């Protein structure tokens, strides 16, 4: 189970995987990826009236009746025949005809590249892997070597276009995100960022970057004949890096990437004025991925391990610990501590959690299924250390970034739980959707703690459509509110509570189906709003209404990221008084992370994690204690 699983390390050598999550085919199938992409349907624009009706329905449990009356009038005005809603809808439909996906670029800009908060905690998710069984640098480098070889194995499928197509509900999914995560990096700007993907360059990158003691190195991971280095070879190269970076007093240049995006954008322009700095930064940006060889953290008990590891993945522990041992703009960063703490952090702009975790599942399996195949060693060049010229101005920027990072570290309240009473198996045995069951438990937990229902976000995949990203499942519904209010009401009979729970779960599942089919409301409303901005028209009143702002204030921001590996993803809350909850429902247990901010006196991650555990148990007890025949 997470945090207690010990992995058997084998001596470094060429890895011969036996049962990988995705089988690697060696033959290139040119054009397969594009042919698949072109076969996918385009994201639809939902009907205007449907979205307006559903919008009012989702507001019902979270908006006061008086405000709701006012909003109802605004919505009526918005959607009346010949009105502004119809005009914007036509604009959106026109955009949908002209583009591959009417939403994806707008979403990339609005949700990520124009978002100015630091990527650390506010945007980039972390993933915690089970603790590894080593506590020295040899173990650390051996594992890192195998992990790198595992990623290169996965990369072969991307390069050869042989990645097995994924399915959701029997439908093929868009595979584009897999092509966006290697050799890519976010680049800061003073008021908006960009993402660069070097994988499609004429000469695609053949190196990774490794950071140890805040010092960055370029490690070429392919031989001159294009064959990836073996685990043995990578290990030897990592040893050279380790030995060239023993000093611990270096400036943590990477911490600059943790700052507020505008500040980092300004600092970046200053940093790359120097030619050496520019070349070093470019080497990091272009690299296939970054490996962070972290210094050991204080040893945690098995119970505390997942929580400690989660914060380590999200922010690195502060400027005195490993926060400077990162380049937070890098899309993929694997983190391997000398103490066996292991996981990753990824920059969210190019991809969602599921493709990242699928890659991770493959890599973890690769590192497990290994056998020694020694091969004669060809001497390899020493990995190049990346140099930075630190001017007094850059030093100031580093100091400012350190201070901000330490404030963020202190503010993050995190709890990771391994819920061991049951997993997906129990809801399935009750013929209920496990995801909807967990979401209703979250609703109950929040209601018990805060005595109200709150706007809740759950990510729904839009990958059934070409270039699809996500929409929002609004877990708080009229039915969920009825259930949460009834659950602890002593005047209600169990049989009634069960009926309300079943109805709430069905409503959640129905919203999920609607969302994954591109018929949810949130991205459509955003599209209508952005269309108005693009038309340089006045913003319709429904978007200036307080109900709209309140509906987007997600006190619960949640996501299911299922994995084959016993891991858990984690991320920060999206509002100052909210929670970020991510869960991996395994067959007989559930790993989940809960985050909040210490600066908010109303929230508490540990209490919320406990409330979720209690809610899950109470819902199971309720179902077990209520005889089926009476339902
Ligand atoms: N009775 C019995 N079994 C049921 C059931 C029922 N009524 N309803 C569902 N199940 C089963 C399913 O068949 C499935 O079986 P499996 O474990 O063999 O695959 C399992 O329970 C899980 O189904 P469910 O819990 O309903 O969830 P889902 O797999 O349909 O996922 C979402 C729901 C919303 C998570 C998914 O559609 C999605 O969009 N995922 C992407 C989220 C994302 O992008 N997150 C990243 C953000 S960074």
XYZ file of C-alpha atoms and ligand atoms in Angstrom:
679
model
C 0.000 0.000 0.000
C 1.128 3.570 -0.620
C 3.943 4.609 1.644
C 4.680 1.142 2.911
C 5.398 -0.775 -0.241
C 9.061 -1.645 -0.481
C 10.469 -2.145 -3.904
C 13.282 -4.597 -4.494
C 16.125 -2.849 -6.191
C 18.176 -4.759 -8.696
C 21.683 -3.971 -9.744
C 21.945 -1.529 -12.595
C 21.802 -3.185 -15.964
C 19.833 -3.283 -19.137
C 16.182 -3.625 -18.281
C 14.138 -6.280 -20.038
C 10.549 -5.459 -19.137
C 8.145 -8.377 -19.075
C 4.632 -7.113 -18.307
C 4.445 -3.422 -19.082
C 1.247 -1.425 -18.836
C 1.612 -0.545 -22.506
C 3.508 -2.965 -24.766
C 6.257 -1.253 -26.737
C 6.270 -1.963 -30.446
C 9.559 -1.303 -32.182
C 8.258 -0.772 -35.690
C 7.324 2.757 -36.612
C 3.824 3.235 -38.020
C 4.154 6.590 -39.761
C 0.920 8.574 -40.036
C -0.996 6.405 -37.551
C -1.320 9.184 -34.998
C -2.734 11.733 -37.438
C -5.104 9.202 -38.979
C -6.443 8.413 -35.514
C -6.787 12.081 -34.606
C -8.673 12.842 -37.804
C -11.118 10.024 -37.110
C -12.211 11.644 -33.849
C -15.373 13.781 -33.707
C -15.145 17.534 -33.185
C -16.230 19.037 -29.877
C -19.877 20.119 -30.232
C -21.294 23.469 -29.146
C -24.202 22.570 -26.826
C -27.639 24.116 -27.543
C -28.039 27.526 -25.911
C -31.313 26.837 -24.149
C -30.054 23.530 -22.734
C -27.062 25.290 -21.143
C -29.232 28.119 -19.780
C -31.688 25.664 -18.166
C -28.887 23.554 -16.716
C -27.084 26.648 -15.443
C -30.099 27.633 -13.362
C -30.409 24.068 -12.060
C -26.778 23.937 -10.850
C -27.143 27.314 -9.121
C -30.137 26.122 -7.130
C -28.305 24.341 -4.260
C -25.550 26.964 -3.886
C -27.175 30.376 -4.486
C -29.635 32.157 -2.202
C -33.234 32.226 -3.562
C -33.350 36.031 -3.971
C -30.170 36.157 -6.006
C -31.370 33.191 -8.004
C -34.583 35.046 -8.953
C -32.504 37.909 -10.273
C -30.216 35.529 -12.205
C -33.273 33.809 -13.684
C -34.352 37.126 -15.186
C -30.884 37.780 -16.612
C -30.797 34.309 -18.163
C -34.255 34.820 -19.722
C -33.085 38.091 -21.219
C -29.834 36.495 -22.448
C -31.512 33.638 -24.296
C -34.550 35.406 -25.748
C -35.023 34.977 -29.522
C -32.849 37.406 -31.464
C -31.010 38.337 -28.261
C -27.346 38.551 -27.373
C -27.143 34.838 -26.424
C -28.219 33.739 -29.898
C -25.718 36.080 -31.532
C -22.845 34.753 -29.415
C -23.998 31.171 -29.982
C -23.814 31.727 -33.757
C -20.314 33.144 -33.333
C -19.291 30.058 -31.376
C -20.787 27.723 -33.957
C -18.841 29.573 -36.631
C -15.648 29.181 -34.624
C -16.366 25.465 -34.204
C -16.589 25.074 -37.998
C -13.322 26.895 -38.620
C -11.155 25.290 -35.925
C -10.187 21.754 -34.929
C -11.600 22.417 -31.478
C -13.429 25.643 -30.642
C -12.389 25.451 -27.003
C -8.868 24.030 -26.661
C -6.816 27.108 -27.495
C -9.071 29.432 -25.479
C -8.838 27.013 -22.573
C -5.048 26.769 -22.787
C -4.789 30.552 -22.707
C -7.408 31.259 -20.047
C -6.838 28.407 -17.634
C -3.059 28.280 -17.853
C -1.023 30.737 -19.867
C -2.836 33.905 -18.777
C -3.147 32.680 -15.192
C -0.643 34.734 -13.229
C -0.346 32.903 -9.917
C 2.780 30.760 -9.444
C 2.601 27.338 -11.073
C 3.799 25.899 -7.754
C 0.804 24.825 -5.625
C -1.628 26.929 -7.706
C -1.407 24.945 -10.921
C 1.140 22.113 -11.143
C -0.015 18.758 -9.746
C 2.373 16.415 -7.960
C 2.295 12.622 -7.846
C 3.451 10.588 -4.847
C 4.884 7.137 -5.507
C 5.361 4.446 -2.850
C 8.493 4.905 -0.748
C 11.483 3.136 -2.266
C 13.783 0.928 -0.281
C 17.052 2.797 -0.364
C 18.614 5.523 1.687
C 21.812 6.338 -0.127
C 22.938 7.986 -3.326
C 23.742 4.669 -5.043
C 20.152 3.515 -4.601
C 18.919 6.912 -5.709
C 21.001 6.889 -8.895
C 20.159 3.261 -9.686
C 16.464 3.994 -9.448
C 16.857 7.214 -11.428
C 18.711 5.302 -14.171
C 15.930 2.747 -14.453
C 13.254 5.420 -14.377
C 14.951 7.353 -17.183
C 15.240 4.147 -19.237
C 11.525 3.515 -18.564
C 10.570 6.953 -19.906
C 12.730 6.403 -22.988
C 10.944 3.079 -23.501
C 7.613 4.921 -23.397
C 9.009 7.612 -25.680
C 9.709 4.939 -28.300
C 5.950 4.413 -28.552
C 5.399 8.130 -29.007
C 8.182 8.420 -31.604
C 7.000 5.301 -33.448
C 3.315 6.309 -33.216
C 2.529 2.934 -31.672
C 1.001 4.138 -28.420
C -2.147 2.021 -27.891
C -5.257 4.169 -28.345
C -7.159 4.673 -25.090
C -10.895 4.284 -24.520
C -13.498 5.808 -22.210
C -16.983 4.316 -22.105
C -16.174 2.312 -25.262
C -15.158 5.440 -27.238
C -11.656 6.129 -28.575
C -9.821 9.031 -26.963
C -7.690 11.843 -28.329
C -4.013 10.956 -27.877
C -2.617 14.435 -28.525
C -1.567 15.148 -24.932
C 1.025 12.345 -25.085
C 2.712 14.222 -27.913
C 2.887 17.425 -25.866
C 4.623 16.350 -22.672
C 8.161 15.341 -23.667
C 10.716 17.988 -24.696
C 8.311 20.741 -23.766
C 8.412 23.640 -21.355
C 6.395 26.649 -20.274
C 8.096 29.971 -20.976
C 7.216 32.918 -18.775
C 6.038 36.270 -20.070
C 5.361 39.551 -18.315
C 1.610 39.219 -18.812
C 1.083 35.846 -20.471
C 3.180 32.724 -20.910
C 3.739 30.427 -23.864
C 4.476 26.720 -24.134
C 7.267 25.498 -26.367
C 7.322 21.940 -27.687
C 10.688 20.987 -29.148
C 9.757 17.360 -29.857
C 8.696 18.274 -33.384
C 11.900 20.192 -34.182
C 13.847 18.952 -37.199
C 16.420 17.552 -34.807
C 14.378 16.557 -31.780
C 16.225 16.744 -28.439
C 18.209 13.709 -27.308
C 19.109 14.948 -23.849
C 17.497 15.194 -20.452
C 18.453 17.618 -17.694
C 19.495 16.447 -14.254
C 19.566 18.745 -11.246
C 21.487 17.971 -8.075
C 22.395 20.423 -5.314
C 20.719 23.169 -7.415
C 23.149 22.524 -10.310
C 21.805 21.596 -13.733
C 23.440 19.160 -16.170
C 22.757 18.062 -19.719
C 22.747 14.286 -20.040
C 22.571 12.891 -23.556
C 20.513 9.721 -23.293
C 20.981 8.383 -26.824
C 24.089 6.875 -28.388
C 25.294 8.346 -31.665
C 23.417 5.561 -33.512
C 20.131 6.731 -31.984
C 19.849 3.819 -29.545
C 18.943 4.833 -25.974
C 21.647 4.457 -23.319
C 21.307 1.337 -21.179
C 20.491 1.541 -17.479
C 24.157 0.813 -16.737
C 25.314 3.648 -18.954
C 22.813 6.103 -17.489
C 23.889 5.108 -13.985
C 27.535 5.817 -14.767
C 26.609 9.209 -16.256
C 24.556 10.052 -13.158
C 27.544 9.186 -10.967
C 29.650 11.679 -12.928
C 26.963 14.326 -12.400
C 26.754 13.540 -8.716
C 30.520 13.842 -8.290
C 30.611 17.180 -10.126
C 27.917 18.724 -7.950
C 28.989 18.018 -4.397
C 29.109 21.694 -3.357
C 25.927 22.645 -1.540
C 26.362 26.420 -1.532
C 25.197 27.142 -5.079
C 22.564 29.738 -5.930
C 19.204 27.980 -6.383
C 18.609 29.438 -9.833
C 15.641 27.136 -10.449
C 13.652 28.736 -7.646
C 13.043 31.706 -9.974
C 10.499 29.513 -11.800
C 8.346 29.314 -8.653
C 7.561 33.015 -8.561
C 4.408 34.877 -9.567
C 4.327 34.661 -13.352
C 4.644 38.407 -14.002
C 7.642 38.668 -11.656
C 9.250 35.583 -13.154
C 8.542 36.903 -16.658
C 10.438 40.081 -15.803
C 13.265 38.206 -14.092
C 13.455 35.825 -17.075
C 13.993 38.635 -19.558
C 16.785 39.908 -17.378
C 18.292 36.429 -16.867
C 18.531 35.571 -20.543
C 20.179 38.874 -21.495
C 23.398 37.031 -20.738
C 24.367 34.637 -23.573
C 25.567 31.836 -21.271
C 22.421 32.030 -19.189
C 20.267 31.992 -22.308
C 21.978 28.855 -23.602
C 21.654 27.128 -20.228
C 17.962 27.982 -19.946
C 17.364 26.828 -23.519
C 19.048 23.474 -22.746
C 16.639 22.927 -19.844
C 13.606 23.988 -21.877
C 14.495 21.698 -24.769
C 15.374 18.652 -22.687
C 13.124 15.587 -22.841
C 12.461 15.892 -19.101
C 14.160 16.899 -15.866
C 15.334 14.518 -13.174
C 15.621 16.080 -9.712
C 18.064 14.219 -7.473
C 16.907 15.563 -4.125
C 18.710 15.822 -0.810
C 17.189 13.654 1.950
C 14.272 15.016 3.973
C 13.740 14.316 7.689
C 12.544 10.699 7.993
C 8.752 10.375 8.311
C 6.754 7.565 9.923
C 4.897 5.234 7.525
C 1.679 7.006 8.474
C 3.005 10.492 7.726
C 5.051 9.487 4.703
C 2.473 10.111 1.941
C 1.650 13.592 3.288
C 5.338 14.558 3.590
C 6.002 13.171 0.140
C 3.051 15.126 -1.310
C 4.398 18.480 -0.145
C 7.861 17.474 -1.280
C 6.468 16.811 -4.773
C 4.396 20.004 -4.833
C 6.988 22.496 -3.605
C 10.192 20.767 -2.516
C 10.080 21.864 1.132
C 11.261 25.477 0.851
C 14.377 27.345 -0.177
C 16.566 25.625 2.433
C 15.511 22.182 1.235
C 14.741 21.104 -2.319
C 12.613 23.915 -3.800
C 15.626 25.232 -5.729
C 16.310 21.757 -7.095
C 13.598 22.205 -9.757
C 12.719 23.993 -12.971
C 9.002 24.353 -12.305
C 8.260 25.427 -15.889
C 9.433 22.046 -17.174
C 6.502 19.867 -18.206
C 7.836 16.656 -16.657
C 10.051 16.553 -13.582
C 10.710 13.271 -11.823
C 11.857 13.629 -8.248
C 14.016 11.002 -6.590
C 15.258 11.656 -3.074
C 18.384 10.145 -1.551
C 16.044 8.861 1.162
C 13.813 6.867 -1.226
C 11.131 9.548 -1.548
C 9.925 9.430 -5.100
C 7.340 10.990 -7.382
C 6.949 13.779 -9.837
C 5.537 17.198 -10.584
C 4.221 18.310 -13.953
C 3.396 21.663 -15.451
C -0.280 21.500 -16.282
C -0.587 23.571 -19.482
C 0.113 20.763 -21.994
C -1.791 17.874 -20.367
C -4.177 16.479 -17.765
C -3.351 13.916 -15.101
C -4.477 10.692 -16.838
C -1.858 10.668 -19.660
C 0.842 11.645 -17.168
C -0.155 8.840 -14.833
C -0.360 6.358 -17.730
C 3.260 7.237 -18.548
C 4.142 6.858 -14.884
C 2.411 3.449 -14.664
C 4.543 2.270 -17.564
C 7.730 3.628 -16.031
C 7.060 2.115 -12.588
C 6.351 -1.265 -14.164
C 9.547 -0.953 -16.194
C 11.636 -0.283 -13.092
C 10.181 -3.393 -11.402
C 10.569 -5.875 -14.218
C 14.261 -5.793 -14.718
C 16.968 -8.297 -15.254
C 20.714 -7.778 -15.516
C 22.176 -7.797 -18.982
C 25.706 -6.477 -18.788
C 27.092 -5.098 -22.013
C 30.619 -3.909 -22.816
C 30.999 -0.285 -21.801
C 31.858 2.356 -24.377
C 33.298 5.485 -22.708
C 30.775 8.312 -22.778
C 31.457 12.061 -22.613
C 31.137 13.792 -19.260
C 27.661 15.386 -18.942
C 27.850 19.144 -19.453
C 27.245 21.331 -16.433
C 25.019 24.309 -17.217
C 26.592 27.601 -16.164
C 24.790 30.704 -14.978
C 26.263 34.155 -14.515
C 24.515 35.597 -11.487
C 24.441 39.408 -11.563
C 23.351 41.377 -8.454
C 19.939 41.884 -10.090
C 19.490 38.137 -10.676
C 20.601 37.511 -7.086
C 17.843 39.888 -5.918
C 15.283 38.038 -8.022
C 16.424 34.741 -6.488
C 16.083 36.185 -2.989
C 12.578 37.450 -3.742
C 11.588 34.059 -5.195
C 13.018 32.301 -2.100
C 10.921 34.472 0.207
C 7.756 33.907 -1.795
C 8.390 30.194 -1.928
C 8.819 29.995 1.835
C 5.540 31.861 2.336
C 3.775 29.410 0.021
C 5.364 26.437 1.777
C 4.073 27.649 5.146
C 0.634 28.320 3.764
C 0.048 24.877 2.268
C -1.987 22.593 4.487
C -1.896 19.040 3.130
C -3.091 15.601 4.121
C -2.790 12.382 2.161
C -4.849 9.437 3.304
C -4.863 5.769 2.434
C -8.477 4.779 2.990
C -8.237 1.056 3.582
C -11.818 0.054 4.481
C -12.833 -0.532 0.862
C -12.150 0.625 -2.673
C -14.056 0.588 -5.955
C -15.231 -2.918 -5.028
C -17.864 -1.784 -2.525
C -19.812 0.741 -4.655
C -19.605 -1.698 -7.571
C -21.127 -4.422 -5.379
C -24.000 -2.002 -4.724
C -24.326 -1.337 -8.477
C -23.207 2.235 -7.962
C -20.601 4.276 -9.811
C -17.488 4.410 -7.562
C -16.669 7.928 -8.734
C -20.173 9.182 -7.921
C -20.012 7.403 -4.538
C -16.760 9.179 -3.622
C -18.124 12.512 -4.849
C -21.223 12.120 -2.665
C -18.982 11.275 0.284
C -17.118 14.513 -0.404
C -20.394 16.413 -0.466
C -21.345 14.878 2.855
C -17.930 15.571 4.378
C -18.060 19.227 3.314
C -21.632 19.644 4.520
C -20.791 18.156 7.906
C -17.772 20.433 8.322
C -19.161 23.665 6.920
C -22.942 23.260 7.344
C -23.621 24.263 3.748
C -23.268 23.008 0.183
C -20.580 24.610 -1.942
C -19.821 24.922 -5.659
C -17.838 21.807 -6.553
C -15.643 21.145 -9.560
C -14.795 17.685 -10.781
C -12.763 17.328 -13.976
C -14.453 15.480 -16.800
C -12.465 14.349 -19.778
C -13.348 15.776 -23.195
C -10.804 13.483 -24.852
C -13.542 11.722 -26.843
C -13.192 14.786 -29.076
C -10.213 15.918 -31.131
C -7.834 17.992 -28.962
C -10.320 17.681 -26.086
C -9.203 18.722 -22.607
C -11.769 18.946 -19.774
C -15.138 20.268 -18.720
C -16.640 20.533 -15.242
C -18.866 18.027 -13.524
C -20.803 20.031 -10.952
C -21.076 17.528 -8.129
C -23.360 19.702 -6.030
C -26.876 19.102 -7.297
C -30.378 19.452 -5.929
C -30.229 15.692 -5.261
C -26.823 15.749 -3.553
C -28.043 18.581 -1.313
C -31.149 16.594 -0.318
C -29.007 13.580 0.552
C -26.392 15.461 2.590
C -29.084 17.284 4.574
C -30.965 14.052 5.280
C -27.969 11.882 6.199
C -27.571 13.171 9.779
C -31.231 14.057 10.286
C -32.558 11.859 13.129
C -36.138 12.277 11.893
C -35.328 10.491 8.631
C -35.513 6.706 8.252
C -32.555 4.834 6.775
C -34.678 3.662 3.900
C -35.338 7.276 2.894
C -31.643 8.172 3.234
C -30.684 5.268 0.979
C -33.223 6.361 -1.621
C -31.807 9.908 -1.547
C -28.239 8.600 -1.817
C -29.149 6.446 -4.793
C -30.852 9.366 -6.496
C -27.871 11.656 -5.858
C -25.463 9.066 -7.248
C -27.594 8.601 -10.354
C -27.749 12.375 -10.852
C -23.964 12.597 -10.573
C -23.454 9.790 -13.057
C -25.923 11.465 -15.446
C -24.009 14.771 -15.205
C -20.752 12.865 -15.842
C -22.159 11.225 -18.983
C -23.407 14.574 -20.210
C -20.026 16.228 -19.503
C -17.856 13.629 -21.247
C -20.174 13.927 -24.272
C -19.423 17.647 -24.481
C -22.814 18.795 -23.138
C -21.813 20.318 -19.782
C -22.334 24.009 -19.116
C -19.093 25.499 -17.873
C -16.917 25.544 -20.979
C -19.938 26.569 -23.065
C -20.593 29.571 -20.804
C -16.887 30.437 -20.902
C -17.005 30.200 -24.704
C -19.990 32.548 -24.893
C -18.192 35.016 -22.633
C -14.954 34.865 -24.643
C -16.928 35.200 -27.859
C -18.399 38.459 -26.518
C -14.890 39.676 -25.672
C -13.617 38.668 -29.101
C -16.540 40.488 -30.763
C -15.570 43.563 -28.695
C -19.170 43.618 -27.512
C -20.311 44.611 -24.016
C -20.099 41.681 -21.628
C -23.625 40.259 -21.177
C -25.049 40.819 -17.719
C -25.185 37.115 -16.813
C -21.372 37.149 -16.726
C -21.265 40.188 -14.433
C -23.857 38.730 -12.090
C -22.665 37.758 -8.596
C -24.259 34.304 -9.033
C -21.822 33.594 -11.880
C -18.843 34.623 -9.745
C -20.123 32.564 -6.807
C -20.754 29.536 -9.003
C -17.105 29.689 -10.121
C -15.811 29.973 -6.568
C -15.034 26.286 -6.156
C -14.619 25.562 -2.479
C -14.173 21.976 -3.541
C -11.920 21.438 -6.543
C -11.693 17.713 -7.161
C -10.428 15.184 -9.623
C -10.227 11.466 -10.041
C -6.884 10.364 -11.441
C -6.922 6.580 -11.510
C -3.648 4.691 -11.804
C -2.477 1.100 -11.844
C 0.393 2.123 -9.565
C -0.427 2.579 -5.884
C 0.111 6.325 -6.127
C -1.838 9.517 -5.597
C -1.910 12.860 -7.332
C -2.154 16.075 -5.343
C -2.749 19.769 -6.079
C -3.557 22.983 -4.253
C -6.988 24.550 -3.707
C -8.235 26.955 -6.384
C -9.741 29.516 -3.980
C -8.314 30.893 -0.710
C -11.062 29.216 1.356
C -11.223 25.952 -0.534
C -9.929 22.417 -0.747
C -8.136 20.581 -3.531
C -9.014 16.886 -3.479
C -7.582 14.229 -5.764
C -8.229 10.501 -5.511
C -7.067 7.244 -7.001
C -9.715 4.595 -6.336
C -7.958 1.214 -6.314
C -9.881 -2.072 -6.178
C -9.908 -2.411 -2.364
C -8.580 0.896 -1.051
C -8.630 4.569 -2.037
C -5.642 6.920 -2.001
C -6.635 10.539 -1.686
C -5.008 13.898 -1.065
C -6.637 16.954 0.486
C -5.082 20.412 0.365
C -6.116 23.729 1.909
C -4.433 26.969 2.964
C -3.274 27.558 6.547
C -4.097 31.253 6.100
C -7.802 30.363 5.941
C -9.195 29.788 9.414
C -12.280 27.970 8.092
C -10.522 25.127 6.313
C -8.412 22.257 7.614
C -6.977 19.553 5.357
C -6.595 16.880 8.052
C -10.124 17.416 9.335
C -11.490 17.291 5.814
C -9.549 14.094 5.085
C -10.995 12.578 8.266
C -14.501 13.804 7.413
C -14.194 12.138 4.009
C -13.101 8.879 5.638
C -16.061 9.052 8.057
C -18.493 9.860 5.256
C -17.314 6.907 3.163
C -17.674 4.548 6.123
C -21.080 5.949 7.146
C -22.447 5.615 3.627
C -21.285 2.003 3.460
C -22.812 1.247 6.880
C -26.073 2.880 5.822
C -26.282 0.728 2.697
C -25.363 -2.445 4.583
C -27.827 -1.814 7.389
C -30.763 -1.209 5.094
C -32.253 -4.495 3.882
C -32.307 -4.650 0.089
C -35.865 -6.064 0.010
C -37.241 -2.835 1.430
C -35.679 -0.612 -1.268
N -22.413 -0.610 -11.137
C -21.287 -1.342 -11.154
N -20.090 -0.857 -11.619
C -20.071 0.417 -12.072
C -21.225 1.230 -12.061
C -22.436 0.664 -11.566
N -23.557 1.376 -11.534
N -20.881 2.442 -12.575
C -19.585 2.386 -12.889
N -19.096 1.162 -12.594
C -17.724 0.665 -12.827
C -17.223 1.047 -14.212
O -17.590 0.071 -15.153
C -15.726 1.099 -13.990
O -15.210 -0.224 -13.970
P -13.620 -0.566 -14.077
O -13.013 -0.308 -12.740
O -13.612 -2.001 -14.423
O -13.093 0.319 -15.159
C -15.595 1.638 -12.582
O -16.837 1.329 -11.944
C -15.347 3.128 -12.522
O -16.452 3.848 -13.015
P -16.864 5.269 -12.381
O -16.468 5.285 -10.975
O -18.297 5.529 -12.683
O -15.951 6.317 -13.088
P -15.389 6.473 -14.562
O -14.280 5.512 -14.772
O -16.495 6.481 -15.537
O -14.737 7.918 -14.446
C -14.611 10.276 -14.565
C -15.504 9.067 -14.261
C -15.409 11.535 -14.449
C -13.457 10.322 -13.577
C -14.061 10.102 -16.020
O -15.138 10.078 -16.922
C -13.180 11.214 -16.456
O -13.638 12.153 -17.098
N -11.858 11.141 -16.151
C -10.896 12.154 -16.487
C -10.686 13.080 -15.333
C -9.497 13.967 -15.552
O -9.170 14.367 -16.648
N -8.798 14.278 -14.458
C -7.552 14.964 -14.505
C -7.546 16.336 -14.073
S -5.867 16.888 -13.924
